[in-house]
Coordinates of C-alpha atoms and ligand atoms in Angstrom, one line a residue:
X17 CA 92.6 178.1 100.9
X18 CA 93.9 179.1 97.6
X19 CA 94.2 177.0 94.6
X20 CA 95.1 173.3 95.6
X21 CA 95.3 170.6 93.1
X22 CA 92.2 168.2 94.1
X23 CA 92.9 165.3 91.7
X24 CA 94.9 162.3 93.8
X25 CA 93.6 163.4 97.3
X26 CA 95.9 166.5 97.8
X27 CA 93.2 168.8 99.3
X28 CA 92.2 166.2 102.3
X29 CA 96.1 165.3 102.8
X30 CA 96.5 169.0 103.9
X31 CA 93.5 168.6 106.2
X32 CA 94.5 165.4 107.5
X33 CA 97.9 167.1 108.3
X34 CA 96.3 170.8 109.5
X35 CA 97.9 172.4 106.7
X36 CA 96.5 175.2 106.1
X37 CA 96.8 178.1 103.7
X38 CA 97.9 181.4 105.8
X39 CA 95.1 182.9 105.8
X40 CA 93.0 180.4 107.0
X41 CA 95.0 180.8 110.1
X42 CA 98.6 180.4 110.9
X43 CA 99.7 176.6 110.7
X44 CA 100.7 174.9 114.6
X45 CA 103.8 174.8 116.3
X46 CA 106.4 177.4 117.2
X47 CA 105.5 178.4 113.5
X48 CA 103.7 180.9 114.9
X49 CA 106.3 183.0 115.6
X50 CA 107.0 183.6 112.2
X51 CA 105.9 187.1 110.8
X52 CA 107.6 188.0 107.7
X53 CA 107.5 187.9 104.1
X54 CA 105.2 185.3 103.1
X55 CA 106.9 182.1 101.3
X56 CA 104.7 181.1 98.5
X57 CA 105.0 177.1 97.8
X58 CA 104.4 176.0 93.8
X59 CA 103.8 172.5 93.5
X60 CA 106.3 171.1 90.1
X61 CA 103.8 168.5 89.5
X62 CA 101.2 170.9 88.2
X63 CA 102.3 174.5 88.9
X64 CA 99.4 174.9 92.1
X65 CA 100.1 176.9 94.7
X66 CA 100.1 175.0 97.5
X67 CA 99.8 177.2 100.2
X68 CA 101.9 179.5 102.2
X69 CA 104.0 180.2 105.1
X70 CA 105.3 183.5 106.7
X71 CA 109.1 183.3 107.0
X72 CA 110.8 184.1 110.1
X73 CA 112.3 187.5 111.3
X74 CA 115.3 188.0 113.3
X75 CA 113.1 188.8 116.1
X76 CA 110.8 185.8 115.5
X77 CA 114.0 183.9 115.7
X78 CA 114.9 184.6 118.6
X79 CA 111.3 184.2 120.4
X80 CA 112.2 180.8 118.8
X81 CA 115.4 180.3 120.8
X82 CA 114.1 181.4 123.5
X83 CA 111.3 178.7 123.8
X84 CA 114.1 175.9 122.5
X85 CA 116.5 177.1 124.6
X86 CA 114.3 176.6 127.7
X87 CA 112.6 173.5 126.3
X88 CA 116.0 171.8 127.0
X89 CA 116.0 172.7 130.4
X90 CA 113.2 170.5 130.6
X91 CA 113.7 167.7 128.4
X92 CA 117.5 166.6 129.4
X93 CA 115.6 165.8 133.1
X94 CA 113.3 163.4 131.1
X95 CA 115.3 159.8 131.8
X96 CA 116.4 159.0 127.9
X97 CA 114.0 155.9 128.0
X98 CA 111.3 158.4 128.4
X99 CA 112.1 160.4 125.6
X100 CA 112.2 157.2 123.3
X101 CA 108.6 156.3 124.8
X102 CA 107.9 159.6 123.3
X103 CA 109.6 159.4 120.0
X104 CA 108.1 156.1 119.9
X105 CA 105.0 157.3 120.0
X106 CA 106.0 159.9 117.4
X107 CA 107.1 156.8 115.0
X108 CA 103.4 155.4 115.4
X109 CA 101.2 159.0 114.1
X110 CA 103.9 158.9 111.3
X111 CA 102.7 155.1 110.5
X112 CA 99.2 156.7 110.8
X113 CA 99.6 159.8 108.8
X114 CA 102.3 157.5 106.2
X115 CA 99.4 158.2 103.1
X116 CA 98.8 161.7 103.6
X117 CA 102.2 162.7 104.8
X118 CA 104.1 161.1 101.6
X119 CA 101.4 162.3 99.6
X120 CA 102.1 165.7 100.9
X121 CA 106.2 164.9 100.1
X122 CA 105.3 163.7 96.5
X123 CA 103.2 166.6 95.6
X124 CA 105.4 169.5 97.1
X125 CA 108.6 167.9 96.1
X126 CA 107.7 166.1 92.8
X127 CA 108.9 162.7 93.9
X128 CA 107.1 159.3 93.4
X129 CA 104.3 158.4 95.3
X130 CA 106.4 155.4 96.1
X131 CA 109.5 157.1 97.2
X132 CA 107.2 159.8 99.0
X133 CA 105.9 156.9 101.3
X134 CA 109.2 155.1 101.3
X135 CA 110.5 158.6 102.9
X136 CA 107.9 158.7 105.1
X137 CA 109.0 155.1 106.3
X138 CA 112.4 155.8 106.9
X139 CA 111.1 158.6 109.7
X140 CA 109.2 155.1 111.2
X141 CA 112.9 153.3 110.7
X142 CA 114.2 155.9 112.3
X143 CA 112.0 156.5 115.4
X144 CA 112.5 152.7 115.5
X145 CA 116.2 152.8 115.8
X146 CA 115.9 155.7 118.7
X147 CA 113.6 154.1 120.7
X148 CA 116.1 150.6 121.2
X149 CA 118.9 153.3 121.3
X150 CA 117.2 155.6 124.2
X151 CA 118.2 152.7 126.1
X152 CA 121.7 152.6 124.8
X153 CA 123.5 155.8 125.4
X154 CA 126.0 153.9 126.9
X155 CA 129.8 155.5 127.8
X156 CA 132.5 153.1 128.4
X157 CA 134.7 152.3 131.7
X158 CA 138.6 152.7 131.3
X159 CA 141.2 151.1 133.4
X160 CA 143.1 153.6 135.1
X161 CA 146.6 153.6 135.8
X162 CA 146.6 154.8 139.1
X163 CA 145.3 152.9 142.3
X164 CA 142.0 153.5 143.7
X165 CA 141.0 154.9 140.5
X166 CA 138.3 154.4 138.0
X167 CA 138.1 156.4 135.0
X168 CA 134.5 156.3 132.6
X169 CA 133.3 158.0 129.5
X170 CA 129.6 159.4 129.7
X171 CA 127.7 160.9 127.2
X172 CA 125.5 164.5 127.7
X173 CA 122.8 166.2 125.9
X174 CA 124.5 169.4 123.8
X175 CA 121.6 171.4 124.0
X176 CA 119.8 173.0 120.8
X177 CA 120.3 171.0 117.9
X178 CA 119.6 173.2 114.6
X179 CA 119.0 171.1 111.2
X180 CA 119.3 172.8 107.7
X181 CA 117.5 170.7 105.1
X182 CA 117.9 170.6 101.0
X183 CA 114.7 169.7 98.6
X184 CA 115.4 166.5 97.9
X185 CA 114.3 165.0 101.2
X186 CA 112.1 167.2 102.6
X187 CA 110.9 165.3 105.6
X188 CA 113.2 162.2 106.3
X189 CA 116.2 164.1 106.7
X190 CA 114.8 166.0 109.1
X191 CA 113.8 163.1 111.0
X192 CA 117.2 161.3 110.9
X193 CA 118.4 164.0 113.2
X194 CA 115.6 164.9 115.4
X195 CA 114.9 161.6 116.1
X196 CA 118.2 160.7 117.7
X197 CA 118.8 164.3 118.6
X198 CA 115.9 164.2 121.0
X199 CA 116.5 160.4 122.7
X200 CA 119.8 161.9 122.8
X201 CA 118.4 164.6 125.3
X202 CA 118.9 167.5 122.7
X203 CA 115.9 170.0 121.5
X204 CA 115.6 170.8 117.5
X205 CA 115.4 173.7 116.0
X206 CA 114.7 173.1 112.1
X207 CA 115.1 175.2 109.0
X208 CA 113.7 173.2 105.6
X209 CA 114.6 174.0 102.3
X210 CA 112.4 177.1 101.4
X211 CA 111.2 174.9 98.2
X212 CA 109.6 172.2 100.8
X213 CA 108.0 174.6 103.8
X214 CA 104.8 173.1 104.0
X215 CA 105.9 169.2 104.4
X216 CA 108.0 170.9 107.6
X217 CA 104.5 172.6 108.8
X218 CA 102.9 169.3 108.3
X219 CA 105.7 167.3 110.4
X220 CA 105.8 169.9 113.4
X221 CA 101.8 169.4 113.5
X222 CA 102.2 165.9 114.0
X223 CA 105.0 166.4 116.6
X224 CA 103.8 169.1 118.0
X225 CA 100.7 166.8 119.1
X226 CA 102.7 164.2 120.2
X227 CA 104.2 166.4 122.8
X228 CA 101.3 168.0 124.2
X229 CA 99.9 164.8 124.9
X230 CA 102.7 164.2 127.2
X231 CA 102.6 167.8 128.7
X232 CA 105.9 168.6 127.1
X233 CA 107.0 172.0 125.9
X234 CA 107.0 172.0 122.6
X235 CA 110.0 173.8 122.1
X236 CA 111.7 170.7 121.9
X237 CA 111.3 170.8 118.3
X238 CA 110.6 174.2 116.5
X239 CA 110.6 175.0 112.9
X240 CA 111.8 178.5 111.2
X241 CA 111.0 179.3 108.0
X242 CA 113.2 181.0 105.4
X243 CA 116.0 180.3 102.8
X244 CA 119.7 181.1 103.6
X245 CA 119.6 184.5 105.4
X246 CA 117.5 182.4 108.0
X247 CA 119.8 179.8 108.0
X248 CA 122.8 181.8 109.1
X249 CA 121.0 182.9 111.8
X250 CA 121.5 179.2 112.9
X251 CA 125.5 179.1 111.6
X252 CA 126.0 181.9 113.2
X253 CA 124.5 181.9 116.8
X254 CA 126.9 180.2 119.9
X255 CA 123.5 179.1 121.4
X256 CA 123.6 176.4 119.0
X257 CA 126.4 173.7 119.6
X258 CA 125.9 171.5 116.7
X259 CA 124.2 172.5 112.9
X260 CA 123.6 169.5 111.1
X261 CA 123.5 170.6 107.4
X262 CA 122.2 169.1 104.3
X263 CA 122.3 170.6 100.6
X264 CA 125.5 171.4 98.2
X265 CA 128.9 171.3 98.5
X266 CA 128.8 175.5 98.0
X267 CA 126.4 175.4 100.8
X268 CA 128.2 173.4 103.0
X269 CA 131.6 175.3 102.3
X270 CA 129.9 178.2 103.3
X271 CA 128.5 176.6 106.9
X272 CA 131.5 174.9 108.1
X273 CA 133.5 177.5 107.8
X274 CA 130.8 179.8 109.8
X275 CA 129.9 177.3 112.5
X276 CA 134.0 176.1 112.8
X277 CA 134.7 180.1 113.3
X278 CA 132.5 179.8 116.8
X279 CA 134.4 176.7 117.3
X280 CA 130.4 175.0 116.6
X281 CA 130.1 171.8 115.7
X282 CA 129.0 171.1 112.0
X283 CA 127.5 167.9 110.5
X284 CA 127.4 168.0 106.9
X285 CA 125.4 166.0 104.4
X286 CA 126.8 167.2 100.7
X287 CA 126.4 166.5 96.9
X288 CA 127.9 163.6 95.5
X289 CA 129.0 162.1 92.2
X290 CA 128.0 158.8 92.4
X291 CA 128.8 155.7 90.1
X292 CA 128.5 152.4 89.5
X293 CA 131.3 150.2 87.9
X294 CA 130.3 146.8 86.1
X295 CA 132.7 144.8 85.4
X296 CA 133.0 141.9 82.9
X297 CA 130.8 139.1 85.0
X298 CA 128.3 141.6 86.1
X299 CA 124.8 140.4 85.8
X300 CA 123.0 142.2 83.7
X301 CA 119.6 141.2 85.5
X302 CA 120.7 143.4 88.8
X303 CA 122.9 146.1 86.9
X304 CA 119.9 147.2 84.4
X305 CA 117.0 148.0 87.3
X306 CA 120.1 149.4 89.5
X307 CA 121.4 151.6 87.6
X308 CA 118.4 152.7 85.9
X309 CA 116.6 153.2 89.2
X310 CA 120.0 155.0 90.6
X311 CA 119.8 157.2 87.7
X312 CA 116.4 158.6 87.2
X313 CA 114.7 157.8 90.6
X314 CA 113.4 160.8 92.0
X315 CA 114.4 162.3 88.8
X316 CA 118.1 162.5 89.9
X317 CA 117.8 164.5 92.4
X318 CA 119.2 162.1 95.3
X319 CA 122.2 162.9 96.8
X320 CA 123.2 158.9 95.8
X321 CA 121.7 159.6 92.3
X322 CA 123.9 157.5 90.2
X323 CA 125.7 160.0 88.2
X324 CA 128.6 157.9 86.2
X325 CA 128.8 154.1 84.7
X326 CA 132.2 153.1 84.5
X327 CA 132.0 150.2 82.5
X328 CA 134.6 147.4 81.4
X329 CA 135.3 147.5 77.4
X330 CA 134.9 144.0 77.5
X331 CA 131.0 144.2 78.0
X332 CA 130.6 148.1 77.2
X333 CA 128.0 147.7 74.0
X334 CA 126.1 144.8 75.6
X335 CA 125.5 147.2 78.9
X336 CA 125.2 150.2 76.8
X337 CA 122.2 149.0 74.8
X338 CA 120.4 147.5 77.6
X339 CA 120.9 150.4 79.9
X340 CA 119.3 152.4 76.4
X341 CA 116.5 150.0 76.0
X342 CA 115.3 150.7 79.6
X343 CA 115.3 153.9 79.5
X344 CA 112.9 153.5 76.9
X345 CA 110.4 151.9 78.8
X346 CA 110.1 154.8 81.2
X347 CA 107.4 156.9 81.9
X348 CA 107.5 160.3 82.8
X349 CA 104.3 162.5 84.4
X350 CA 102.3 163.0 87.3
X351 CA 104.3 161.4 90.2
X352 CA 101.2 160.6 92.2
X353 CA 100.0 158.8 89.5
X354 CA 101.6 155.4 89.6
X355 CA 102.1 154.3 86.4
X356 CA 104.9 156.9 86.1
X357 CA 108.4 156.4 87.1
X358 CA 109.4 159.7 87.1
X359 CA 107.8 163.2 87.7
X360 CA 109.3 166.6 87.5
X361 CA 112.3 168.3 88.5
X362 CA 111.9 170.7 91.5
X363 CA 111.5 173.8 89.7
X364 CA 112.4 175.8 86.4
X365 CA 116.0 176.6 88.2
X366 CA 116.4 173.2 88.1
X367 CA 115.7 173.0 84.3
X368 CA 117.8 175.2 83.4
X369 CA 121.0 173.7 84.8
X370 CA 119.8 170.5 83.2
X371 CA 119.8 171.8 80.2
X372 CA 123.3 173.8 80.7
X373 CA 124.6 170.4 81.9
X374 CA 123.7 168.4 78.8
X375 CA 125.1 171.1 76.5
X376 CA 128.7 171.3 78.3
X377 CA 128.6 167.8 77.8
X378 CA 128.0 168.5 74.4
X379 CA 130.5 171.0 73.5
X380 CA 133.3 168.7 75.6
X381 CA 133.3 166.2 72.9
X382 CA 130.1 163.8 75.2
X383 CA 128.2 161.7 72.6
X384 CA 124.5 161.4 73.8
X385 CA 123.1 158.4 73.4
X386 CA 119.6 159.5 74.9
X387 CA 118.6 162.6 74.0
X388 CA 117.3 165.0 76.9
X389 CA 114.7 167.8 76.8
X390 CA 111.7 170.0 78.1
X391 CA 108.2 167.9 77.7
X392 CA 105.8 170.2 76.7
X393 CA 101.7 169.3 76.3
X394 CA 99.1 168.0 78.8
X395 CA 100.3 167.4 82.0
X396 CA 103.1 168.8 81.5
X397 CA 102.2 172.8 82.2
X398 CA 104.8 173.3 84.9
X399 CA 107.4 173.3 82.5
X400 CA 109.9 170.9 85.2
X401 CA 109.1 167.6 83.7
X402 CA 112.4 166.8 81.5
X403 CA 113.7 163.6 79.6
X404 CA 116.3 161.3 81.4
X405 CA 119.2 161.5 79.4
X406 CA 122.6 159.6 78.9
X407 CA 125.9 160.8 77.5
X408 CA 128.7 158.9 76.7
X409 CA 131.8 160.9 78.3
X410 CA 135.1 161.4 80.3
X411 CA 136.0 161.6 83.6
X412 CA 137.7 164.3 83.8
X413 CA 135.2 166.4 81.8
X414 CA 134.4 169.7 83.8
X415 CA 131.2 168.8 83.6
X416 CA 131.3 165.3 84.7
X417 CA 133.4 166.3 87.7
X418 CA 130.4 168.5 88.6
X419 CA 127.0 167.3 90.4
X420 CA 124.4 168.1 88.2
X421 CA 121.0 167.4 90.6
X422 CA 119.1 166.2 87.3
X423 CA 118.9 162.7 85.9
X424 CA 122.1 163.2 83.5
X425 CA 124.1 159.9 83.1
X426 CA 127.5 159.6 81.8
X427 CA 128.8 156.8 80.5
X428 CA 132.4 155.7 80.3
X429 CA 134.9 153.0 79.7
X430 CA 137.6 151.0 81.5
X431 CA 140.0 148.8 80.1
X432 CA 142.1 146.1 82.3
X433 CA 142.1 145.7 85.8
X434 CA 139.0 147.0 88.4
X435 CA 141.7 149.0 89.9
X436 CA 141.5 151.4 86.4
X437 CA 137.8 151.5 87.0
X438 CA 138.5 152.6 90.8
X439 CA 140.9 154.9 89.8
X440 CA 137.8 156.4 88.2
X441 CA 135.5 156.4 90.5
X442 CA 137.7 157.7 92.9
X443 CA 138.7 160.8 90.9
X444 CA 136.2 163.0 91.4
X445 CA 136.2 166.0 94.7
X446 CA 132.9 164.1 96.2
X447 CA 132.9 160.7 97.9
X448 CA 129.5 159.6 98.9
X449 CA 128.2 156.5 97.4
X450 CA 129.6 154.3 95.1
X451 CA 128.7 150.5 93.8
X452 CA 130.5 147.7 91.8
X453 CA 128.5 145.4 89.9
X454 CA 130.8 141.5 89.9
X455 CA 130.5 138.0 91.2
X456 CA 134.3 137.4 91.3
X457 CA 135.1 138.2 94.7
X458 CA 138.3 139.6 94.3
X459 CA 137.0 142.5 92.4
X460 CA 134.4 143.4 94.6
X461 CA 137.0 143.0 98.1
X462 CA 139.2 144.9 96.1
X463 CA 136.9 147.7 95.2
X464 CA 135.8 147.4 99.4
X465 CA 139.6 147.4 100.3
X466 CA 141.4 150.6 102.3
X467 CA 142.9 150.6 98.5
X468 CA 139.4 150.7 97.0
X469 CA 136.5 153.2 97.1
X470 CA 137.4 156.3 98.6
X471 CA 133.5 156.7 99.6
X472 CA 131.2 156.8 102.7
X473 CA 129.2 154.5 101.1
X474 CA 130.3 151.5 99.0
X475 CA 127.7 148.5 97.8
X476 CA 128.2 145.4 96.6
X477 CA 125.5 144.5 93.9
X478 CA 123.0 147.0 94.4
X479 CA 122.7 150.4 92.9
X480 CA 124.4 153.3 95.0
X481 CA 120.6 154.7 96.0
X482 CA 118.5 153.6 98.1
X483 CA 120.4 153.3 102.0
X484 CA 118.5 151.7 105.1
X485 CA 118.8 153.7 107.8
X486 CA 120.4 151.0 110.2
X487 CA 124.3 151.9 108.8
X488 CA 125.8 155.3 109.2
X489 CA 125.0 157.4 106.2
X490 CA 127.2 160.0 104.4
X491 CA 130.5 161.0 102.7
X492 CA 133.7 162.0 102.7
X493 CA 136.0 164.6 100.9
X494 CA 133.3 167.7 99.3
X495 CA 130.8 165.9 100.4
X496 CA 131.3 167.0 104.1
X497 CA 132.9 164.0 106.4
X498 CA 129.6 164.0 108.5
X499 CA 127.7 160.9 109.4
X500 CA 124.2 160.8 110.7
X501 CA 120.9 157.8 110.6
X502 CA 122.3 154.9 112.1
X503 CA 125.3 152.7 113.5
X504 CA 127.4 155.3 116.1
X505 CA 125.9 158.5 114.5
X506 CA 124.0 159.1 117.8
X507 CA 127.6 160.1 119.1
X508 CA 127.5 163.4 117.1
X509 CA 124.3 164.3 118.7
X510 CA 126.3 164.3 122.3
X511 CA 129.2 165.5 124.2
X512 CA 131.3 162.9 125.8
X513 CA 133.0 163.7 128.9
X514 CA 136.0 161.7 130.1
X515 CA 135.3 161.1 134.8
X516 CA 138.0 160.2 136.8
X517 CA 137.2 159.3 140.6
X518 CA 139.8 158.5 143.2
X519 CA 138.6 156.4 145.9
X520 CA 141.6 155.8 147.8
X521 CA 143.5 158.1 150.3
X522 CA 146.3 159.1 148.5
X523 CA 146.7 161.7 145.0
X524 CA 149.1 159.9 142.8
X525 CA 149.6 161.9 139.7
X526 CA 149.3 160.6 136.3
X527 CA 152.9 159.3 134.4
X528 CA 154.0 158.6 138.2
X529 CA 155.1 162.9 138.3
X530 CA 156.4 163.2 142.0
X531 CA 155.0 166.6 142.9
X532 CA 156.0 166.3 146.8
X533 CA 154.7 169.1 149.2
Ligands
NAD6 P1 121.1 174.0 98.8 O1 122.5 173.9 99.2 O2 120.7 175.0 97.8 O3 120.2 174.3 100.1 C1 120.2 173.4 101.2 C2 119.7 174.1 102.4 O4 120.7 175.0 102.8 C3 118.5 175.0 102.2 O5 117.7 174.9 103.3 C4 119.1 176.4 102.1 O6 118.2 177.4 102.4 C5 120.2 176.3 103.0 N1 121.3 177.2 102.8 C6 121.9 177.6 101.6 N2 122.9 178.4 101.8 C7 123.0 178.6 103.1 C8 123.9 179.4 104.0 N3 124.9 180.1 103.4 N4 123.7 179.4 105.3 C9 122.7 178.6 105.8 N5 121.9 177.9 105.1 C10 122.0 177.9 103.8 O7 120.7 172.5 98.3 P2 119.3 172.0 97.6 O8 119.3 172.4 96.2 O9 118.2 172.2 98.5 O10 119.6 170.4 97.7 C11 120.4 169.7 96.7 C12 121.8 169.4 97.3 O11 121.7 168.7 98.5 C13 122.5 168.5 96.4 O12 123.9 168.9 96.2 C14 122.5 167.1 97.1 O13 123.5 166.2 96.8 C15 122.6 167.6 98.5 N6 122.0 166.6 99.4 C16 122.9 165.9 100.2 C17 122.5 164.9 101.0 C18 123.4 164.1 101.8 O14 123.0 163.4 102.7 N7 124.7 164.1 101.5 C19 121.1 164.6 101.1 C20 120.2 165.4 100.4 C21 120.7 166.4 99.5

């Protein structure tokens, strides 16, 4: 094994999860197909290497879809109750593995160790949520207008599911597909982010076992290892009915279009340009920890990150200098040390555009009221630990139109009515999450109104981070239109075919069409 942190438990994580450095032996699962360059994984919490994976070829690819390809042969014959037993069984050596696994996330990622467990506990949600639904697949029946008829909606495996994933979330993402892809019937073929490779090694271990204890192939979920030129392997193959993708909007452009060309089905999990508006009776005791928490939790990088506070001028300074004094209380370091809120950015990439960001603020006329920056000194030597910052600006600032994936908040004013502060929310190119902070209920109806947010996700009262995986999760306009996690996201995962069956002796035709012979 090469150099691995040992401080906070790292080193017997990895063994607990039979990670393994390549050349101590190739890591589990169809993995081992993989034979090209080697993928070299840098923690941002302390500069380590990590360990390593091989990335895979062309060739390895297809060995991979191969073995998925026939896995489904075999899994869409196991009754869909039976594949819940088996992602319920799944669910429980996540609940067992929760400390090493979310260490794992934590330390790869640069996350807190709370938000690297609390990702590890939404796979559990989620296997949860499959297993009730492996017993609800359910199509519909449909009166027909012809006698002697029935008509019914079922609902079919689609085959090989492949998942592109970003950073951010390096394991439950993941898991919010495969777990309903495989009750579903469907076999997974998974590309992480190439920043996150080893948390994907660690979750096909864990899978992997699962499977073989039930005698099933485990090409049912398969793992390739790579950045994009991997990926369009997946975007561009017709084996592969459905990519479900995760990451930017460029990405996503890029992959819809690809996928849509093989008339593919994409689902597509995007950036966003989330805010929060507070209006006059807002109560400061759930805005400050909500927006604060929406803003530099996992060091904005979350898709919901809160990104803008668009704030009534009636209450601006009074927010304003709370939302300041918090972020004054923060603490920034080792993320698997738990006195610190936040850790590092994902790498020195990352920095960079953090630092652009703040500038273009800057030179666009943005007054910062919390000066950003590099931390340099102990504990500090990876260079991606940076200083929240927040910028009083303008909507329609390039920059503020733009995701920046670093904890960068912009502040901004609304006079008169909430639809002024909609108006603001609204006019940005992304649409995922968005919040209103109020205890007069017209405002917050209004702001949850077909006239209100234009979002996939709007919140009353809470910050616009932090979903539960029971409701259907994602965003419209650039941030993709897809849904996935809970409510009818399953449907996605399916095809649906529409049966009619005549049972009587004659053929009428449909609209009453006299076709006599
Ligand atoms: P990214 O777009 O750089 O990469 C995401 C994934 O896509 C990676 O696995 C990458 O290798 C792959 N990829 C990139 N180009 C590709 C192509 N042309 N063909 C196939 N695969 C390709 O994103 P990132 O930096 O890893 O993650 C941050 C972004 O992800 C942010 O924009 C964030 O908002 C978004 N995100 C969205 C959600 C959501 O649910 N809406 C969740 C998490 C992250």
């Amino acid at each position: 094994m090469e150099a691995v942190a040992t401080d906070f438990g790292i080193k017997e994580a990895l063994q607990q999860l039979g990670v393994k450095d390549i050349n101590e032996g190739s890591s589990t699962g169809s993995n081992n197909f993989s034979n090209g360059e080697i993928i070299e994984s840098y923690s941002p919490v302390d500069g380590q290497l990590i360990g390593k994976v091989k990335s895979t070829t062309r060739e390895d690819y297809d060995k991979v879809m191969n073995v998925a390809t026939k896995a489904f042969l075999t899994w869409r014959d196991v009754p869909a109750p039976q594949r819940g037993e088996i992602v319920r069984q799944f669910g429980n050596k996540l609940r067992a593995l929760k400390e090493p696994l979310g260490k794992l996330v934590s330390y790869e990622m640069g996350k807190s160790l709370q938000e690297g467990y609390g990702e590890v506990q939404e796979m559990i949600d989620i296997c949860d949520f499959a297993v009730g639904l492996s017993r609800q697949l359910n199509g519909q029946t449909i009166p027909s207008e012809r006698p002697g008829h029935v008509m019914r909606e079922q609902w079919h495996p689609l085959g090989v599911v492949g998942i592109i994933s970003a950073f951010n979330f390096p394991v439950a993402v993941w898991a919010w597909n495969t777990a309903l892809a495989w009750v579903c019937g469907d076999v997974c073929v998974w590309k992480a982010s190439e920043k996150t490779p080893l948390c994907a090694v660690a979750c096909q271990n864990i899978i992997a076992e699962v499977l073989k204890d039930n005698n099933m192939p485990e090409g049912i979920s398969c793992i390739i290892n790579g950045d994009y030129k991997v990926g369009e392997f997946m975007t561009t193959d017709s084996r592969i009915p459905l990519v479900s993708a995760t990451g930017s909007t460029r990405m996503g452009r890029i992959v819809g279009k690809t996928v849509a060309e093989r008339f593919g089905k994409s689902l597509l999990e995007l950036g966003g340009n989330n805010a929060i508006i507070i209006t006059p009776t807002a109560d400061l005791k759930v805005v400050v920890p909500g927006a604060v928490f929406g803003a530099v939790g996992t060091c904005g990088q979350r898709c919901t990150s809160t990104r803008r506070l668009i704030i009534h001028e009636s209450v601006y300074d009074k927010v304003k200098d709370a939302i300041v004094g918090a972020y004054k209380q923060l603490t920034i370091g080792n993320p698997l040390d738990e006195k610190n809120h936040i850790g590092p950015l994902i790498d020195k990439d990352a920095v960079d555009t953090y630092l652009t960001a703040i500038e273009k603020a800057k030179a666009e006329g943005g007054n910062v009221l919390v000066e950003g920056g590099i931390l340099e000194g102990e504990g500090y030597e990876s260079g991606c630990y940076v200083k929240p910052a927040i910028i009083e600006a303008e909507n329609d600032f390039e920059i503020v139109q733009h995701e920046t994936f670093a904890p960068v908040l912009y502040l901004m004013k609304y006079s008169g009515d909430v639809e002024n502060a909609i108006a603001k929310q609204n006019g940005v190119a992304q649409g995922l999450s968005s919040a209103i902070m109020t205890n007069e209920m017209k405002e917050a109806e209004k702001f949850l109104s077909y006239a209100g947010s234009d979002c996939g996700i709007a919140n009353v009262n809470i910050g616009t981070s932090g979903a539960e995986i029971g409701g259907a999760f994602g965003g419209e306009k650039e941030t993709g239109g897809g849904r996935e996690s809970g409510s009818d996201a399953w449907k996605v995962y399916m095809r649906r075919q529409t049966n009619t069956v005549n049972y009587s002796d004659e053929l009428p035709l449909a609209q009453g069409i006299k076709f006599d012979l």
